[in-house]
């Protein structure tokens, strides 16, 4: 079934599970760069995963993307905060790229194009490892496919948080709200043409 054929206001639990979680997993391939989407919890969940991939030799560079300044955390853009954490965890600063202007997922991708071109020349990029929360991965992946060059392939490296996992998202009110909101966003963005459509079984 095409995602665009789903009714965002009448989604079943099974449809939501397929939309958010099906086919979202690490295929084990290595790439040119690890692309990390920012969030208010990226330090806790996403940065450690990205550093682990880097230290395992999966890609030689990390790109931290995000310009939001989270109240109560720091007066710096999230990309800078993620960079500092990665350095603290042992990544040399020369292997870190930052994009600190974007405010949402689409801008993460578009604003990172210039950063990637300057670092690699876009025509040399073949595979990007994508790090974000599991529930956010489908939209991130489709956004990358829509706005990045078509020859680039992706390895999805999702990170679970405490309340939006495949096995528990419906058990917590906050997790349920986050997953349901994300599901509607994906369908609505596809219907308006902002991101590519995709199949779920």
XYZ file of N, CA and C in Angstrom:
603
model
N 0.827 -1.199 0.000
C 0.000 0.000 0.000
C 0.862 1.250 0.000
N 0.458 2.230 -0.787
C 1.151 3.503 -0.796
C 0.784 4.296 0.460
N 1.765 4.974 1.025
C 1.515 5.768 2.224
C 0.447 6.822 1.960
N 0.459 7.382 0.766
C -0.506 8.427 0.424
C -1.943 7.928 0.453
N -2.139 6.608 0.411
C -3.477 6.042 0.442
C -4.032 5.865 1.841
N -3.216 6.109 2.855
C -3.678 5.998 4.235
C -4.485 7.228 4.627
N -5.447 7.019 5.490
C -6.252 8.125 6.013
C -5.616 8.605 7.319
N -5.038 9.798 7.331
C -4.319 10.254 8.531
C -5.199 10.407 9.769
N -6.507 10.530 9.565
C -7.406 10.722 10.703
C -8.061 9.427 11.180
N -7.773 8.330 10.494
C -8.374 7.041 10.874
C -7.364 5.912 10.736
N -6.234 6.077 11.374
C -5.182 5.074 11.301
C -5.368 4.013 12.376
N -5.211 2.756 11.973
C -5.246 1.676 12.950
C -3.872 1.538 13.597
N -3.834 0.842 14.708
C -2.565 0.587 15.380
C -1.616 -0.184 14.460
N -2.156 -1.120 13.691
C -1.340 -1.908 12.766
C -0.762 -1.018 11.652
N -1.573 -0.123 11.115
C -1.089 0.778 10.066
C 0.010 1.698 10.591
N -0.191 2.214 11.782
C 0.816 3.084 12.388
C 2.125 2.323 12.581
N 2.031 1.101 13.075
C 3.229 0.292 13.315
C 3.996 0.054 12.018
N 3.274 -0.233 10.947
C 3.927 -0.456 9.657
C 4.546 0.827 9.125
N 3.817 1.927 9.247
C 4.292 3.209 8.731
C 5.550 3.672 9.447
N 5.584 3.530 10.740
C 6.689 4.062 11.530
C 7.865 3.088 11.641
N 7.575 1.806 11.753
C 8.638 0.863 12.124
C 9.040 -0.140 11.050
N 8.172 -0.436 10.097
C 8.475 -1.502 9.145
C 9.627 -1.118 8.219
N 10.588 -2.019 8.089
C 11.712 -1.787 7.183
C 12.714 -0.763 7.660
N 12.596 -0.347 8.901
C 13.515 0.649 9.458
C 14.566 -0.095 10.274
N 15.732 -0.314 9.665
C 16.777 -1.049 10.363
C 18.113 -0.920 9.659
N 19.167 -1.157 10.382
C 20.536 -1.033 9.892
C 20.877 -2.239 9.022
N 21.271 -1.982 7.765
C 21.650 -3.073 6.865
C 23.123 -3.444 6.984
N 23.854 -2.766 7.860
C 25.245 -3.116 8.122
C 26.266 -2.542 7.160
N 25.816 -1.810 6.157
C 26.755 -1.269 5.179
C 27.477 -0.036 5.722
N 28.663 0.193 5.188
C 29.427 1.386 5.531
C 29.159 2.472 4.504
N 29.520 3.712 4.849
C 29.237 4.824 3.953
C 30.278 5.916 4.041
N 29.943 7.051 3.452
C 30.857 8.185 3.392
C 30.725 9.113 4.596
N 29.516 9.183 5.166
C 29.256 10.142 6.228
C 28.079 9.664 7.073
N 28.114 9.993 8.348
C 27.014 9.705 9.263
C 26.250 11.008 9.478
N 25.000 11.041 9.044
C 24.151 12.232 9.106
C 23.276 12.117 10.353
N 23.428 13.048 11.290
C 22.699 13.003 12.557
C 21.723 14.176 12.634
N 20.443 13.866 12.720
C 19.409 14.892 12.868
C 19.346 15.336 14.330
N 19.239 16.639 14.539
C 19.177 17.172 15.892
C 17.809 17.005 16.535
N 17.795 17.081 17.856
C 16.557 17.091 18.638
C 16.910 17.539 20.052
N 15.889 17.707 20.887
C 16.176 18.118 22.265
C 16.750 16.978 23.105
N 16.705 15.756 22.575
C 17.276 14.612 23.297
C 18.406 13.955 22.514
N 18.963 14.678 21.553
C 19.986 14.072 20.701
C 21.249 13.693 21.463
N 21.576 14.451 22.497
C 22.769 14.151 23.285
C 22.637 12.799 23.979
N 21.449 12.512 24.448
C 21.221 11.265 25.188
C 21.147 10.061 24.273
N 20.496 10.210 23.121
C 20.217 9.046 22.290
C 21.006 9.008 20.983
N 21.003 10.084 20.228
C 21.510 10.033 18.855
C 23.028 10.147 18.763
N 23.621 11.028 19.533
C 25.071 11.212 19.452
C 25.830 9.944 19.850
N 25.487 9.281 20.954
C 26.210 8.040 21.281
C 26.125 6.988 20.175
N 24.970 6.881 19.531
C 24.826 5.926 18.428
C 25.733 6.309 17.265
N 25.752 7.596 16.918
C 26.582 8.063 15.815
C 28.071 7.837 16.102
N 28.475 8.113 17.327
C 29.878 7.918 17.709
C 30.237 6.440 17.658
N 29.324 5.587 18.079
C 29.558 4.144 18.006
C 29.788 3.709 16.559
N 28.954 4.192 15.650
C 29.119 3.858 14.230
C 30.472 4.352 13.712
N 30.819 5.570 14.075
C 32.104 6.147 13.662
C 33.270 5.305 14.185
N 33.252 4.962 15.459
C 34.352 4.202 16.054
C 34.428 2.788 15.497
N 33.308 2.264 14.998
C 33.303 0.941 14.369
C 33.734 0.995 12.909
N 34.128 2.177 12.451
C 34.643 2.316 11.103
C 33.605 2.326 10.001
N 32.353 2.628 10.364
C 31.284 2.577 9.375
C 31.306 3.782 8.429
N 31.873 4.900 8.857
C 32.006 6.102 8.019
C 33.076 6.991 8.637
N 33.811 7.739 7.790
C 34.932 8.537 8.307
C 34.564 9.931 8.821
N 33.326 10.362 8.566
C 32.920 11.694 8.979
C 31.539 11.665 9.629
N 31.314 12.623 10.529
C 30.009 12.831 11.160
C 29.494 14.207 10.758
N 28.220 14.275 10.402
C 27.569 15.565 10.145
C 26.437 15.746 11.139
N 26.544 16.757 11.994
C 25.494 17.085 12.943
C 24.687 18.247 12.383
N 23.377 18.047 12.274
C 22.514 19.032 11.640
C 21.445 19.527 12.601
N 21.364 20.842 12.766
C 20.308 21.414 13.587
C 20.689 22.763 14.160
N 19.803 23.734 13.990
C 20.073 25.071 14.483
C 19.237 25.508 15.665
N 18.367 24.618 16.138
C 17.499 24.985 17.262
C 18.307 25.129 18.545
N 17.995 26.152 19.313
C 18.571 26.320 20.648
C 17.502 25.898 21.641
N 17.759 24.829 22.371
C 16.752 24.275 23.284
C 16.820 24.951 24.636
N 15.731 25.537 25.029
C 15.662 26.260 26.300
C 15.973 25.340 27.468
N 16.814 25.808 28.346
C 17.170 25.035 29.525
C 18.312 24.065 29.316
N 18.810 23.964 28.060
C 19.902 23.036 27.797
C 21.216 23.753 27.504
N 21.149 24.726 26.610
C 22.345 25.440 26.199
C 21.924 26.693 25.453
N 22.846 27.615 25.293
C 22.566 28.793 24.470
C 23.158 28.632 23.076
N 23.513 27.395 22.742
C 24.125 27.090 21.452
C 23.177 26.273 20.583
N 23.366 26.377 19.270
C 22.604 25.541 18.338
C 22.866 24.078 18.629
N 21.841 23.247 18.413
C 21.944 21.824 18.751
C 23.105 21.141 18.034
N 23.437 21.562 16.811
C 24.565 20.954 16.098
C 25.871 21.155 16.854
N 26.044 22.340 17.441
C 27.254 22.626 18.212
C 27.294 21.811 19.497
N 26.141 21.656 20.126
C 26.067 20.866 21.354
C 26.372 19.401 21.045
N 25.845 18.903 19.916
C 26.125 17.517 19.520
C 27.602 17.339 19.206
N 28.196 18.316 18.540
C 29.621 18.248 18.233
C 30.460 18.165 19.515
N 30.134 19.006 20.490
C 30.872 19.003 21.750
C 30.779 17.642 22.437
N 29.594 17.049 22.398
C 29.417 15.737 23.018
C 30.230 14.674 22.276
N 30.242 14.737 20.970
C 30.994 13.760 20.188
C 32.490 13.866 20.469
N 32.990 15.090 20.582
C 34.402 15.294 20.914
C 34.693 14.735 22.301
N 33.771 14.993 23.227
C 33.911 14.442 24.589
C 33.977 12.916 24.563
N 33.273 12.309 23.609
C 33.239 10.846 23.483
C 34.384 10.295 22.637
N 35.263 11.182 22.191
C 36.485 10.707 21.548
C 36.598 10.897 20.054
N 35.676 11.629 19.434
C 35.770 11.877 17.994
C 36.625 13.117 17.757
N 37.652 13.035 16.914
C 38.455 14.225 16.626
C 37.653 15.273 15.872
N 37.861 16.529 16.208
C 37.034 17.586 15.617
C 37.194 17.689 14.104
N 38.333 17.228 13.561
C 38.517 17.302 12.111
C 37.620 16.322 11.349
N 37.013 15.391 12.055
C 36.100 14.438 11.423
C 34.636 14.816 11.612
N 34.385 16.026 12.116
C 33.020 16.472 12.390
C 32.642 17.644 11.488
N 31.489 17.525 10.866
C 30.892 18.608 10.088
C 29.657 19.089 10.830
N 29.367 20.388 10.750
C 28.165 20.891 11.421
C 27.347 21.767 10.476
N 26.045 21.664 10.648
C 25.073 22.516 9.949
C 24.207 23.102 11.040
N 24.261 24.406 11.257
C 23.619 25.002 12.427
C 22.605 26.090 12.094
N 21.947 25.969 10.944
C 20.937 26.947 10.552
C 19.519 26.374 10.542
N 19.378 25.085 10.352
C 18.057 24.472 10.116
C 17.203 24.433 11.374
N 15.873 24.459 11.153
C 14.919 24.450 12.251
C 13.958 23.257 12.206
N 13.969 22.487 11.127
C 13.119 21.299 11.043
C 13.713 20.329 10.030
N 13.086 19.180 9.866
C 13.659 18.075 9.110
C 14.010 18.451 7.671
N 13.095 19.083 6.965
C 13.369 19.473 5.579
C 14.562 20.412 5.511
N 14.629 21.371 6.423
C 15.760 22.292 6.437
C 17.050 21.574 6.815
N 16.977 20.575 7.697
C 18.166 19.773 8.013
C 18.808 19.262 6.729
N 17.973 18.721 5.857
C 18.469 18.123 4.620
C 18.965 19.187 3.650
N 18.134 20.179 3.380
C 18.495 21.198 2.385
C 19.719 21.996 2.837
N 19.768 22.364 4.101
C 20.889 23.159 4.599
C 22.188 22.352 4.656
N 22.069 21.047 4.687
C 23.258 20.190 4.747
C 23.866 19.922 3.379
N 23.124 20.213 2.319
C 23.643 19.961 0.979
C 24.952 20.697 0.726
N 25.008 21.973 1.080
C 26.221 22.761 0.865
C 27.369 22.241 1.729
N 27.055 21.877 2.961
C 28.090 21.346 3.859
C 28.696 20.083 3.262
N 27.843 19.188 2.791
C 28.318 17.941 2.201
C 29.087 18.185 0.910
N 28.624 19.124 0.115
C 29.319 19.422 -1.144
C 30.719 19.966 -0.874
N 30.822 20.841 0.108
C 32.135 21.401 0.433
C 33.085 20.338 0.989
N 32.543 19.395 1.728
C 33.385 18.375 2.355
C 33.760 17.242 1.403
N 32.821 16.848 0.541
C 33.022 15.664 -0.287
C 32.964 15.923 -1.787
N 32.307 17.032 -2.203
C 31.804 17.209 -3.557
C 30.672 16.188 -3.732
N 29.475 16.677 -3.952
C 28.294 15.810 -3.932
C 28.396 14.627 -4.877
N 29.051 14.816 -6.022
C 29.127 13.711 -6.981
C 29.957 12.539 -6.465
N 30.738 12.768 -5.404
C 31.532 11.683 -4.823
C 30.784 10.901 -3.747
N 29.692 11.443 -3.252
C 28.942 10.776 -2.193
C 28.176 9.587 -2.756
N 28.283 8.456 -2.086
C 27.573 7.265 -2.530
C 26.598 6.733 -1.477
N 26.961 6.802 -0.216
C 26.079 6.281 0.838
C 26.210 7.118 2.102
N 25.064 7.435 2.682
C 24.997 8.165 3.952
C 24.348 7.267 4.997
N 24.953 7.203 6.168
C 24.344 6.531 7.310
C 23.497 7.560 8.051
N 22.243 7.244 8.277
C 21.292 8.186 8.862
C 21.017 7.806 10.311
N 21.225 8.764 11.211
C 20.957 8.539 12.632
C 19.883 9.512 13.102
N 18.794 8.955 13.566
C 17.738 9.726 14.205
C 16.906 8.752 15.028
N 15.922 9.268 15.758
C 15.046 8.396 16.532
C 14.254 7.497 15.592
N 13.960 6.293 16.043
C 13.258 5.334 15.201
C 11.964 5.916 14.666
N 11.188 6.577 15.514
C 9.885 7.088 15.087
C 10.021 8.200 14.048
N 11.168 8.852 13.990
C 11.421 9.962 13.064
C 12.109 9.502 11.768
N 12.507 8.235 11.707
C 13.352 7.772 10.609
C 12.634 7.746 9.258
N 11.365 7.322 9.217
C 10.670 7.245 7.935
C 10.626 8.622 7.264
N 10.233 9.626 8.015
C 10.144 10.972 7.449
C 11.533 11.498 7.068
N 12.516 11.224 7.897
C 13.876 11.666 7.587
C 14.370 11.028 6.290
N 14.148 9.734 6.170
C 14.587 8.998 4.987
C 13.902 9.513 3.720
N 12.593 9.692 3.781
C 11.866 10.173 2.607
C 12.255 11.610 2.261
N 12.581 12.412 3.270
C 13.034 13.774 3.005
C 14.398 13.764 2.324
N 15.283 12.915 2.797
C 16.587 12.778 2.149
C 16.424 12.322 0.701
N 15.582 11.331 0.475
C 15.362 10.829 -0.885
C 14.793 11.910 -1.803
N 13.991 12.788 -1.240
C 13.345 13.830 -2.036
C 14.312 14.933 -2.435
N 15.178 15.356 -1.512
C 15.968 16.569 -1.734
C 17.457 16.339 -1.969
N 17.956 15.160 -1.649
C 19.354 14.850 -1.929
C 19.480 14.295 -3.354
N 20.693 14.320 -3.933
C 20.890 13.716 -5.252
C 20.438 12.252 -5.281
N 19.871 11.849 -6.414
C 19.216 10.542 -6.507
C 20.189 9.369 -6.464
N 21.463 9.606 -6.729
C 22.402 8.476 -6.727
C 22.854 8.081 -5.325
N 22.577 8.929 -4.345
C 23.001 8.610 -2.982
C 22.076 7.557 -2.382
N 22.662 6.564 -1.728
C 21.898 5.536 -1.033
C 22.043 5.743 0.475
N 21.171 5.066 1.222
C 21.092 5.316 2.663
C 21.070 4.032 3.465
N 21.786 4.058 4.560
C 21.694 3.016 5.570
C 21.046 3.645 6.794
N 19.952 3.066 7.241
C 19.174 3.646 8.338
C 19.633 3.052 9.665
N 20.031 3.925 10.576
C 20.563 3.514 11.876
C 19.713 4.144 12.981
N 18.524 3.591 13.201
C 17.585 4.204 14.144
C 18.006 4.034 15.595
N 17.539 4.962 16.420
C 17.828 4.939 17.850
C 16.500 4.959 18.611
N 16.306 4.014 19.490
C 15.097 3.985 20.315
C 15.240 4.902 21.517
N 14.129 5.582 21.867
C 14.095 6.271 23.149
C 13.224 5.442 24.102
N 12.797 6.018 25.195
C 12.117 5.220 26.213
C 10.646 4.968 25.920
N 9.982 5.894 25.216
C 8.514 5.805 25.127
C 7.979 5.623 23.711
N 8.853 5.572 22.707
C 8.347 5.442 21.330
C 8.956 4.232 20.625
N 9.193 3.181 21.364
C 9.710 1.961 20.761
C 8.590 1.155 20.109
N 8.962 0.263 19.227
C 7.993 -0.583 18.532
C 7.166 -1.405 19.508
N 7.771 -1.759 20.642
C 7.098 -2.655 21.587
C 6.349 -1.937 22.706
N 6.366 -0.578 22.696
C 5.717 0.067 23.846
C 5.056 1.413 23.557
N 5.079 1.892 22.314
C 4.651 3.271 22.059
C 3.210 3.547 22.476
N 2.346 2.522 22.422
C 0.929 2.701 22.756
C 0.663 2.619 24.259
N 1.696 2.333 25.058
C 1.525 2.177 26.504
C 1.730 3.480 27.273
N 2.245 4.479 26.618
C 2.566 5.747 27.268
C 1.854 6.873 26.524
N 1.203 7.767 27.253
C 0.426 8.830 26.616
C 1.299 9.729 25.748
N 2.473 10.082 26.239
C 3.373 10.932 25.469
C 3.872 10.203 24.226
N 4.234 8.936 24.399
C 4.703 8.146 23.260
C 3.628 7.973 22.209
N 2.410 7.721 22.650
C 1.290 7.562 21.721
C 1.057 8.838 20.927
N 1.048 9.960 21.612
C 0.831 11.238 20.944
C 1.929 11.528 19.922
N 3.168 11.247 20.295
C 4.286 11.520 19.406
C 4.211 10.661 18.140
N 3.904 9.378 18.325
C 3.823 8.460 17.186
C 2.645 8.815 16.285
N 1.495 9.106 16.870
C 0.323 9.459 16.067
C 0.546 10.768 15.304
N 1.158 11.746 15.953
C 1.454 13.013 15.294
C 2.433 12.816 14.141
N 3.451 12.013 14.369
C 4.440 11.743 13.327
C 3.796 11.022 12.144
N 2.923 10.079 12.412
C 2.239 9.342 11.342
C 1.436 10.285 10.458
N 0.694 11.175 11.073
C -0.097 12.144 10.312
C 0.795 13.069 9.493
N 1.905 13.510 10.075
C 2.823 14.380 9.351
C 3.323 13.711 8.076
N 3.736 12.466 8.193
C 4.279 11.763 7.034
C 3.252 11.721 5.908
N 2.027 11.300 6.238
C 0.983 11.188 5.215
C 0.653 12.549 4.614
N 0.490 13.542 5.451
C 0.131 14.869 4.964
C 1.238 15.487 4.122
N 2.494 15.312 4.509
C 3.603 15.860 3.728
C 3.694 15.184 2.364
N 3.428 13.879 2.325
C 3.427 13.163 1.044
C 2.294 13.668 0.165
N 1.119 13.824 0.751
C -0.031 14.274 -0.039
C 0.156 15.682 -0.604
N 0.869 16.531 0.108
C 1.084 17.897 -0.402
C 2.284 17.971 -1.341
N 2.991 16.851 -1.484
C 4.122 16.813 -2.405
C 5.444 17.243 -1.806
N 5.501 17.403 -0.493
C 6.724 17.874 0.156
C 7.780 16.782 0.262
N 7.343 15.513 0.347
C 8.263 14.380 0.362
C 7.718 13.273 -0.523
N 8.606 12.385 -0.942
C 8.243 11.295 -1.824
C 7.285 10.316 -1.146
N 6.451 9.698 -1.959
C 5.595 8.620 -1.488
C 6.417 7.338 -1.355
N 5.883 6.366 -0.644
C 6.591 5.101 -0.462
C 5.555 4.006 -0.217
N 6.014 2.764 -0.294
C 5.135 1.623 -0.054
C 5.324 1.068 1.348
N 4.233 0.648 1.959
C 4.307 -0.197 3.152
C 3.435 -1.406 2.863
N 3.806 -2.557 3.371
C 3.077 -3.788 3.032
C 1.796 -3.896 3.848
